[in-house]
GROMACS .gro file of C-alpha atoms in nm:
model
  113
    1UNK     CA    1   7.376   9.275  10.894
    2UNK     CA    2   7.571   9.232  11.183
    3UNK     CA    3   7.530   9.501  11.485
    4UNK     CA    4   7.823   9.735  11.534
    5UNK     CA    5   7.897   9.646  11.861
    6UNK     CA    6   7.978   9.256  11.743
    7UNK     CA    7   8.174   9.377  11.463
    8UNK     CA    8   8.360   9.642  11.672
    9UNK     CA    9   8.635   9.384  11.830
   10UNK     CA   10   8.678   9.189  11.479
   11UNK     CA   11   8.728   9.495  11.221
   12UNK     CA   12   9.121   9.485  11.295
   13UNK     CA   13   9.177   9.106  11.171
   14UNK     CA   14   8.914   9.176  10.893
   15UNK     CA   15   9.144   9.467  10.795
   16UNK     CA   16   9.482   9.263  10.819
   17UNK     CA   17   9.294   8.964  10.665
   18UNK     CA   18   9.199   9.172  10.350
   19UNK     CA   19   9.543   9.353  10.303
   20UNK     CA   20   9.742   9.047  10.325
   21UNK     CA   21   9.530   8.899  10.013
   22UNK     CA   22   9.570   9.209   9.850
   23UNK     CA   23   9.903   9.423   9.771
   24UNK     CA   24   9.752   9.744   9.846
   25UNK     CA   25   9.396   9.900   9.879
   26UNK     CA   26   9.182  10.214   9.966
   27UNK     CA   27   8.927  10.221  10.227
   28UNK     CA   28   8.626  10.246  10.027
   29UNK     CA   29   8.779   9.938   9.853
   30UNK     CA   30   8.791   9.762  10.172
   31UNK     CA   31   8.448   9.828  10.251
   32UNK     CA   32   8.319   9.706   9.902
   33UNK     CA   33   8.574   9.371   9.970
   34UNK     CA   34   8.370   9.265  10.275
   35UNK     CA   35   8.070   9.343  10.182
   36UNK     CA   36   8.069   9.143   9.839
   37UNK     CA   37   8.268   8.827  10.067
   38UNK     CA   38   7.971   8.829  10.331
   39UNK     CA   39   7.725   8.874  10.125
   40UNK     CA   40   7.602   9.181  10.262
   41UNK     CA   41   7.608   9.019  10.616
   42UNK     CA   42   7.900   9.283  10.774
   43UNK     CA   43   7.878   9.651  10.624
   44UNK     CA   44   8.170   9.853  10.754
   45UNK     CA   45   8.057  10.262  10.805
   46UNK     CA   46   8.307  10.444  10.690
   47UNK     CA   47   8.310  10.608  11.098
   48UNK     CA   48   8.470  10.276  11.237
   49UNK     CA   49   8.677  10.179  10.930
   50UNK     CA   50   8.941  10.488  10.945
   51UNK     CA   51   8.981  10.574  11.283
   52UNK     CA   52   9.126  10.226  11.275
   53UNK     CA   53   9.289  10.221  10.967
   54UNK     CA   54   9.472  10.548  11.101
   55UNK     CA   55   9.545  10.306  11.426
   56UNK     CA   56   9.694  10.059  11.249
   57UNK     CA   57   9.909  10.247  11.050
   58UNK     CA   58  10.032  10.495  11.360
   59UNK     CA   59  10.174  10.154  11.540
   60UNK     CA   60  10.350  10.078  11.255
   61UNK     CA   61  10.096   9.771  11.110
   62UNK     CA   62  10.039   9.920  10.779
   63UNK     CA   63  10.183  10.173  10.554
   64UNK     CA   64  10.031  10.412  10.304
   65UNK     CA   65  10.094  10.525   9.986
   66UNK     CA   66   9.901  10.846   9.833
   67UNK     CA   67   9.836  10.881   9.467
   68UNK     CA   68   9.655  11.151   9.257
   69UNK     CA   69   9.342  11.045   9.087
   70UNK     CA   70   9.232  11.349   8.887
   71UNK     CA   71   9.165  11.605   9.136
   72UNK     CA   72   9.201  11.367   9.435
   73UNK     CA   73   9.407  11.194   9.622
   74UNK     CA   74   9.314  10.838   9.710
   75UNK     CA   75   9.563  10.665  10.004
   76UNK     CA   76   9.607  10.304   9.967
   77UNK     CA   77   9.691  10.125  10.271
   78UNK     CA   78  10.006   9.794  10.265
   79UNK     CA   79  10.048   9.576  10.535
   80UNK     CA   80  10.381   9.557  10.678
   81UNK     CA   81  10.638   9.319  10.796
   82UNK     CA   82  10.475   9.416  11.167
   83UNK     CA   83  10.137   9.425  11.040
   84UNK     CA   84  10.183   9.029  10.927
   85UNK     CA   85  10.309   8.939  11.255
   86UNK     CA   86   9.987   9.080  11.411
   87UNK     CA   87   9.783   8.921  11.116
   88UNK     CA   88   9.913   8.583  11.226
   89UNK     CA   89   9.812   8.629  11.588
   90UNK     CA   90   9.496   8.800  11.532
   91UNK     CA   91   9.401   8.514  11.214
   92UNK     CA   92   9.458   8.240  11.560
   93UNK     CA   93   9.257   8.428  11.786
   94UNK     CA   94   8.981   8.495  11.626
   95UNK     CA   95   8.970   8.126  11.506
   96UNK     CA   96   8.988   8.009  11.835
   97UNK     CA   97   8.695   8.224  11.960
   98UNK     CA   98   8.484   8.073  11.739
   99UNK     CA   99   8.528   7.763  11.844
  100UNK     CA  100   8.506   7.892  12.223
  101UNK     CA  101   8.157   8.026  12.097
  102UNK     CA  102   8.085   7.705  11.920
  103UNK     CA  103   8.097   7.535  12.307
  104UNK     CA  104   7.877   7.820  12.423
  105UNK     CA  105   7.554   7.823  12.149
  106UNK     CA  106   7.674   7.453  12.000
  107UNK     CA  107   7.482   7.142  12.079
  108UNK     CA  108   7.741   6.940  12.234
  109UNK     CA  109   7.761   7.103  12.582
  110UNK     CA  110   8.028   6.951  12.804
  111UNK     CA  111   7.853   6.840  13.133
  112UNK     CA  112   7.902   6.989  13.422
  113UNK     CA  113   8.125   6.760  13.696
   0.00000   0.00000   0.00000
């Protein structure tokens, strides 16, 4: 398992990522998503996963949808028009940070002129 404070800057892609595959889904169905994809390597707490679920949806990124499960009600979360625009940008970044951290802890370090 990965330490919160590395997974802290990545949970927003991993969130757009996930919705974008999916039509709509609930949190705890998020969680279960990433956990199953990584193997168990990046568990989301529940404590990081809706403050920024709430984020994304108060700037517009994703939209919600509440339905009544028996005596609950479970909100499912859509991305947006918005929220793909940001996927697409945040899908790039993230790619090219791992090849910037590929240079860093890679083999193949450049030489220094």
């Amino acid at each position: 398992m990965y330490s919160r404070e590395l997974l802290k800057g990545i949970l927003k892609p991993i969130i757009l990522k996930l919705l974008s595959e999916h039509d709509k889904m609930y949190g705890y169905e998020i969680v279960q998503h990433v956990k199953v994809r990584t193997e168990g390597k990046v568990l989301i707490k529940e404590g990081s996963l809706y403050p920024t679920l709430h984020s994304l949806t108060q700037e517009g990124y994703l939209s919600t949808t509440s339905v009544l499960i028996g005596n609950r009600t479970r909100k499912y979360y859509s991305l947006t028009k918005k929220g793909n625009g940001l996927l697409s940008t945040s899908v790039a970044e993230v790619l090219d940070f791992r090849t910037t951290l590929g240079l860093l802890f890679g083999n193949d370090k450049p030489a220094l002129s």
